[in-house]
Amino acid sequence: MDRDMRLATLARPRLALGPFGEAGRSGRRLSLDRGDDGIAWLLLDREDTAVNTFDARFFEELDAALKALEADPPKALVIRSSKPAGFAMGADVNEFRGLTDRAEAAARVAAANALYDRLERLATAKIAVIHGTCAGGGTELVLCCDLRLAIADASLSLPEIRLGLHPGLGGTARLSHLIDPVQAMTLMLTGGDVSARRAKRLGLVDAVIEERHVENALAAAIAGKLAPHRPGWRDRALRTRPVRMLAAWQMRRKADAKARPEHYPAPQALIHLWEEHGGDRAAMLEAERASFTDLLTGDTAQALFRVFALRGHLRARSRGTGHDPGHGIAHVHVVGAGVMGGEIAAWCALKGFRVTFTDPDLSAMGKAYAAACKLYERQIPRPPERIAARDRLIWDPRGAGAAQADLVIEAAPEKPELKRRIYFDLEPRLKAGAILATNTSSLSLKSLAEPLKRPQNFLALHFFNPVSRMPLVEVARHDATADAAFDRALAFTGALAKLPAPVAAAPGFLVNRVLMPYLLEALTLLDEGLAREAVDEAAEAFGMPMGPIELADQVGLDICLAVARTLGEAQGSSAPAIPRWLEEKVEKGELGRKTGAGLYAYRNGKAQKDRPKAPAGPQITDRLILPMLNTTVACLREGVVADADTADAGMIFGAGFAPFRGGPLAYARARGIAHVVERLDELAKAHGPRFAPDAGWEALGEPGTG
Ligand code: NAD
């Protein structure tokens, strides 16, 4: 959006200073200004951050602003944001962390709701002007207004469900009574964004305007010439009890298929709220508060607040250690266009980089290009931008792009000799400052760097499969990697909208090292006669997004075998055994999903599974999950990761470790460190030394420490 234009619009009516507009007052969240024309402007203007988030101080200032407005109601009240990035991101999630006392939470929820109710009741025309991002409590704030004008770049959402909540500032009742209630529920159940135009079609906003028309649109609105959206007869019919019951039944089925209600209770709570109270706005407002408070203080939401903070912890790493503020990368060259290289190339081009990609197998390149086009269809709504992304992805069978590249990412097969040969040929053709990164899953960076003349520019950028959906990239350096190259790689990862996890160059880094005992234990369970489906179900019941058998197929059995061998060599006699039949499968070319057969058979890319006959039980779950906890502790002790937060974040964002459990170390603490160590001892006695508790548990101490 045109920032100067918007700021000029904002500057114009600010005539008299209100009680919160004093320049320079530290920590300001709002400013209230009144013009001679009798119109008041309430600006969301959080002074200490680049975006508006609502914290306790915001609510204090909203209270003061409302008192002033109630005492002397203006002709109209305009609410908008002074931040270029958008209207508001909603509640400050940090304020919710640790809020587990129900009475205290209920009091805070009630107080914040009372303010929104007062705003809604204020005896004047209330008009919100929305630009950029308007999310959560921001959207709930505009729902208290009489009219909503959206600038064309605006996007609105109620994403609370992603944090294990549903809207809690009246949003459930206000939205489902403003627009088609089934659409309202879909918005809240998915948490997705709605563009300004779609919001207009839904009735969530009353007009979509360009920034330069704000003044005229406001004049028309204040003069009563802009009719607000009103729910139609169909919307009212959808709110009747029988329709609600039927629609709720369908919503429940869909929500259950997406996430287990015992792990993620918010969708069910939201559906219940609407089914019970969706016909009565006032009753729904009341019931929303109690339901929201239950979720807010519950284990799932509290764990997800931590995950939210962990995301920020990793995102901050993309700013590096201060040696080089930018990445200085415009052209990326990708070597190897198989499962990983193809997707890495596609993703880099999607994010604006010029990309050349090469592979001796032209059919692999063809498949990679076709998959990239499909990805762009899904991810880029506007055709000109889609074409531009395709144009940035350059087919380069001769590998000529290497000479222009600022970064080369190698994603050739996991064979050390092959990778070293590639570097030997490649390095003399690279620009002097170009970074050479490997996507290796398990090989030693030190040994891969042997043929290099400039080892200072060599590091690992370890992406996860599938690249388009996995948010993590492990960034690893070896002894000779220069700080500047490492910082550029961290910044580049941030520019790809991925979360960088800095890790040491140990075999398997963090994520594969921790996953491997889990995958191998799953294979041992198969050898003991358990059904594949039962093993997968045991892990999914714990909260893993995919069972270990299906995961091994997804990664590729050849890759799993290579990683297991490398890690086995590093660990010596305590390493879990690799079953012989796995090697035979790989020799036969049954490599998993990519070849259509592995541990499962595949039809149209989907594993053909039977229903497990009997649940596997907590013993089996412990055999799968506790080795991951144990290995995470070993990684922390050995310095593979610098701290517990990076370890938990790495496993959540790189392996999908049950987010609502807060990561392996958070789960160990919640279960009790002493108890976990005891269970590992029992398992070691029953099944062998691979379960022996790591020495690092002692340093973690009692729950809540470390
Ligand atoms: P893949 O077998 O699907 O792809 C490898 C590609 O490299 C093939 O298309 C092959 O034709 C090509 N290739 C062979 N020789 C080459 C050469 N000399 N120059 C350029 N390309 C050559 O393997 P993948 O799963 O994409 O794995 C690639 C790398 O990424 C490996 O190091 C692997 O450990 C790592 N990795 C894999 C995964 C995964 O889940 N599959 C995840 C993270 C990292």
mmCIF file of N, CA and C and ligand atoms in Angstrom, residues 335-341 358-361 364 410-414 418-419 422 439-441 462-465 554-555 558-559 594, ligand 1:
data_model
loop_
_atom_site.group_PDB
_atom_site.id
_atom_site.type_symbol
_atom_site.label_atom_id
_atom_site.label_comp_id
_atom_site.label_asym_id
_atom_site.label_seq_id
_atom_site.Cartn_x
_atom_site.Cartn_y
_atom_site.Cartn_z
ATOM 1 N N VAL A 335 21.944 -28.351 -7.481
ATOM 2 C CA VAL A 335 22.549 -29.512 -8.140
ATOM 3 C C VAL A 335 21.835 -30.769 -7.657
ATOM 4 N N GLY A 336 21.170 -31.453 -8.574
ATOM 5 C CA GLY A 336 20.367 -32.630 -8.198
ATOM 6 C C GLY A 336 18.920 -32.202 -8.100
ATOM 7 N N ALA A 337 18.069 -32.779 -8.952
ATOM 8 C CA ALA A 337 16.661 -32.342 -8.969
ATOM 9 C C ALA A 337 15.738 -33.509 -8.625
ATOM 10 N N GLY A 338 16.127 -34.270 -7.605
ATOM 11 C CA GLY A 338 15.283 -35.383 -7.152
ATOM 12 C C GLY A 338 14.231 -34.887 -6.183
ATOM 13 N N VAL A 339 13.862 -35.746 -5.223
ATOM 14 C CA VAL A 339 12.816 -35.409 -4.247
ATOM 15 C C VAL A 339 13.103 -34.054 -3.599
ATOM 16 N N MET A 340 14.352 -33.868 -3.139
ATOM 17 C CA MET A 340 14.664 -32.655 -2.375
ATOM 18 C C MET A 340 15.084 -31.484 -3.267
ATOM 19 N N GLY A 341 16.042 -31.746 -4.170
ATOM 20 C CA GLY A 341 16.574 -30.657 -4.998
ATOM 21 C C GLY A 341 15.482 -29.980 -5.807
ATOM 22 N N THR A 358 19.955 -28.292 -12.044
ATOM 23 C CA THR A 358 20.590 -29.235 -12.961
ATOM 24 C C THR A 358 20.538 -30.656 -12.410
ATOM 25 N N ASP A 359 20.547 -31.624 -13.329
ATOM 26 C CA ASP A 359 20.547 -33.037 -12.931
ATOM 27 C C ASP A 359 20.941 -33.837 -14.173
ATOM 28 N N PRO A 360 21.791 -34.867 -14.013
ATOM 29 C CA PRO A 360 22.127 -35.654 -15.206
ATOM 30 C C PRO A 360 20.917 -36.406 -15.757
ATOM 31 N N ASP A 361 19.900 -36.585 -14.934
ATOM 32 C CA ASP A 361 18.699 -37.310 -15.358
ATOM 33 C C ASP A 361 17.633 -36.292 -15.790
ATOM 34 N N ALA A 364 14.194 -36.519 -14.289
ATOM 35 C CA ALA A 364 14.076 -35.957 -12.922
ATOM 36 C C ALA A 364 13.831 -34.452 -13.016
ATOM 37 N N GLU A 410 23.626 -28.303 -3.047
ATOM 38 C CA GLU A 410 23.798 -29.642 -3.618
ATOM 39 C C GLU A 410 22.809 -30.589 -2.944
ATOM 40 N N ALA A 411 22.002 -31.270 -3.792
ATOM 41 C CA ALA A 411 21.037 -32.254 -3.269
ATOM 42 C C ALA A 411 21.132 -33.528 -4.112
ATOM 43 N N ALA A 412 22.381 -33.990 -4.281
ATOM 44 C CA ALA A 412 22.636 -35.241 -5.020
ATOM 45 C C ALA A 412 22.481 -36.408 -4.042
ATOM 46 N N PRO A 413 22.482 -37.662 -4.539
ATOM 47 C CA PRO A 413 22.287 -38.804 -3.638
ATOM 48 C C PRO A 413 23.275 -38.816 -2.469
ATOM 49 N N GLU A 414 22.844 -39.469 -1.409
ATOM 50 C CA GLU A 414 23.603 -39.467 -0.147
ATOM 51 C C GLU A 414 24.817 -40.406 -0.245
ATOM 52 N N LEU A 418 30.387 -39.460 -4.402
ATOM 53 C CA LEU A 418 29.681 -38.720 -5.459
ATOM 54 C C LEU A 418 29.642 -37.226 -5.122
ATOM 55 N N LYS A 419 29.320 -36.908 -3.883
ATOM 56 C CA LYS A 419 29.219 -35.492 -3.489
ATOM 57 C C LYS A 419 30.590 -34.829 -3.616
ATOM 58 N N ILE A 422 31.362 -34.096 -7.167
ATOM 59 C CA ILE A 422 30.590 -32.925 -7.634
ATOM 60 C C ILE A 422 31.292 -31.636 -7.201
ATOM 61 N N ASN A 439 22.817 -30.487 1.170
ATOM 62 C CA ASN A 439 21.557 -30.835 1.844
ATOM 63 C C ASN A 439 21.686 -32.213 2.502
ATOM 64 N N THR A 440 22.912 -32.654 2.719
ATOM 65 C CA THR A 440 23.101 -34.009 3.266
ATOM 66 C C THR A 440 22.288 -34.246 4.536
ATOM 67 N N SER A 441 21.802 -35.474 4.685
ATOM 68 C CA SER A 441 21.036 -35.809 5.880
ATOM 69 C C SER A 441 21.954 -36.248 7.008
ATOM 70 N N HIS A 462 20.108 -27.909 5.579
ATOM 71 C CA HIS A 462 19.387 -29.182 5.571
ATOM 72 C C HIS A 462 17.880 -28.918 5.612
ATOM 73 N N PHE A 463 17.258 -29.071 4.441
ATOM 74 C CA PHE A 463 15.804 -28.877 4.312
ATOM 75 C C PHE A 463 15.097 -30.172 4.678
ATOM 76 N N PHE A 464 13.794 -30.062 4.912
ATOM 77 C CA PHE A 464 12.999 -31.246 5.265
ATOM 78 C C PHE A 464 11.953 -31.519 4.194
ATOM 79 N N ASN A 465 11.522 -32.732 4.180
ATOM 80 C CA ASN A 465 10.638 -33.253 3.145
ATOM 81 C C ASN A 465 9.202 -33.322 3.678
ATOM 82 N N GLN A 554 8.087 -42.085 3.354
ATOM 83 C CA GLN A 554 8.035 -40.719 2.814
ATOM 84 C C GLN A 554 9.443 -40.173 2.599
ATOM 85 N N VAL A 555 10.324 -40.404 3.576
ATOM 86 C CA VAL A 555 11.711 -39.927 3.472
ATOM 87 C C VAL A 555 12.428 -40.716 2.375
ATOM 88 N N ASP A 558 16.033 -45.709 1.092
ATOM 89 C CA ASP A 558 17.469 -45.589 0.797
ATOM 90 C C ASP A 558 18.114 -44.519 1.670
ATOM 91 N N ILE A 559 17.375 -43.381 1.805
ATOM 92 C CA ILE A 559 17.914 -42.280 2.635
ATOM 93 C C ILE A 559 17.966 -42.746 4.092
ATOM 94 N N LYS A 594 8.281 -42.697 -3.170
ATOM 95 C CA LYS A 594 8.775 -42.211 -4.473
ATOM 96 C C LYS A 594 8.790 -43.312 -5.530
HETATM 97 P P1 NAD B 1 16.922 -38.406 -4.897
HETATM 98 O O1 NAD B 1 17.520 -39.715 -5.201
HETATM 99 O O2 NAD B 1 15.450 -38.238 -4.988
HETATM 100 O O3 NAD B 1 17.579 -37.272 -5.827
HETATM 101 C C1 NAD B 1 18.937 -37.178 -6.124
HETATM 102 C C2 NAD B 1 19.077 -36.600 -7.519
HETATM 103 O O4 NAD B 1 20.443 -36.354 -7.767
HETATM 104 C C3 NAD B 1 18.597 -37.566 -8.616
HETATM 105 O O5 NAD B 1 17.624 -36.921 -9.424
HETATM 106 C C4 NAD B 1 19.851 -37.890 -9.391
HETATM 107 O O6 NAD B 1 19.607 -38.039 -10.782
HETATM 108 C C5 NAD B 1 20.689 -36.673 -9.123
HETATM 109 N N1 NAD B 1 22.113 -36.906 -9.332
HETATM 110 C C6 NAD B 1 22.800 -38.061 -9.390
HETATM 111 N N2 NAD B 1 24.082 -37.806 -9.679
HETATM 112 C C7 NAD B 1 24.215 -36.476 -9.815
HETATM 113 C C8 NAD B 1 25.283 -35.613 -10.139
HETATM 114 N N3 NAD B 1 26.499 -36.081 -10.357
HETATM 115 N N4 NAD B 1 25.051 -34.297 -10.226
HETATM 116 C C9 NAD B 1 23.816 -33.800 -9.991
HETATM 117 N N5 NAD B 1 22.766 -34.577 -9.684
HETATM 118 C C10 NAD B 1 22.964 -35.894 -9.596
HETATM 119 O O7 NAD B 1 17.445 -38.028 -3.439
HETATM 120 P P2 NAD B 1 16.847 -36.960 -2.419
HETATM 121 O O8 NAD B 1 15.897 -37.640 -1.517
HETATM 122 O O9 NAD B 1 16.415 -35.751 -3.146
HETATM 123 O O10 NAD B 1 18.131 -36.639 -1.546
HETATM 124 C C11 NAD B 1 19.117 -35.742 -1.996
HETATM 125 C C12 NAD B 1 19.955 -35.301 -0.802
HETATM 126 O O11 NAD B 1 19.087 -34.665 0.151
HETATM 127 C C13 NAD B 1 20.624 -36.419 -0.057
HETATM 128 O O12 NAD B 1 21.864 -35.968 0.420
HETATM 129 C C14 NAD B 1 19.687 -36.709 1.091
HETATM 130 O O13 NAD B 1 20.353 -37.292 2.170
HETATM 131 C C15 NAD B 1 19.208 -35.336 1.402
HETATM 132 N N6 NAD B 1 17.895 -35.246 2.075
HETATM 133 C C16 NAD B 1 16.873 -36.071 1.741
HETATM 134 C C17 NAD B 1 15.655 -35.943 2.396
HETATM 135 C C18 NAD B 1 14.489 -36.814 2.036
HETATM 136 O O14 NAD B 1 13.491 -36.824 2.789
HETATM 137 N N7 NAD B 1 14.515 -37.526 0.941
HETATM 138 C C19 NAD B 1 15.480 -34.961 3.380
HETATM 139 C C20 NAD B 1 16.533 -34.111 3.674
HETATM 140 C C21 NAD B 1 17.753 -34.270 3.022
#
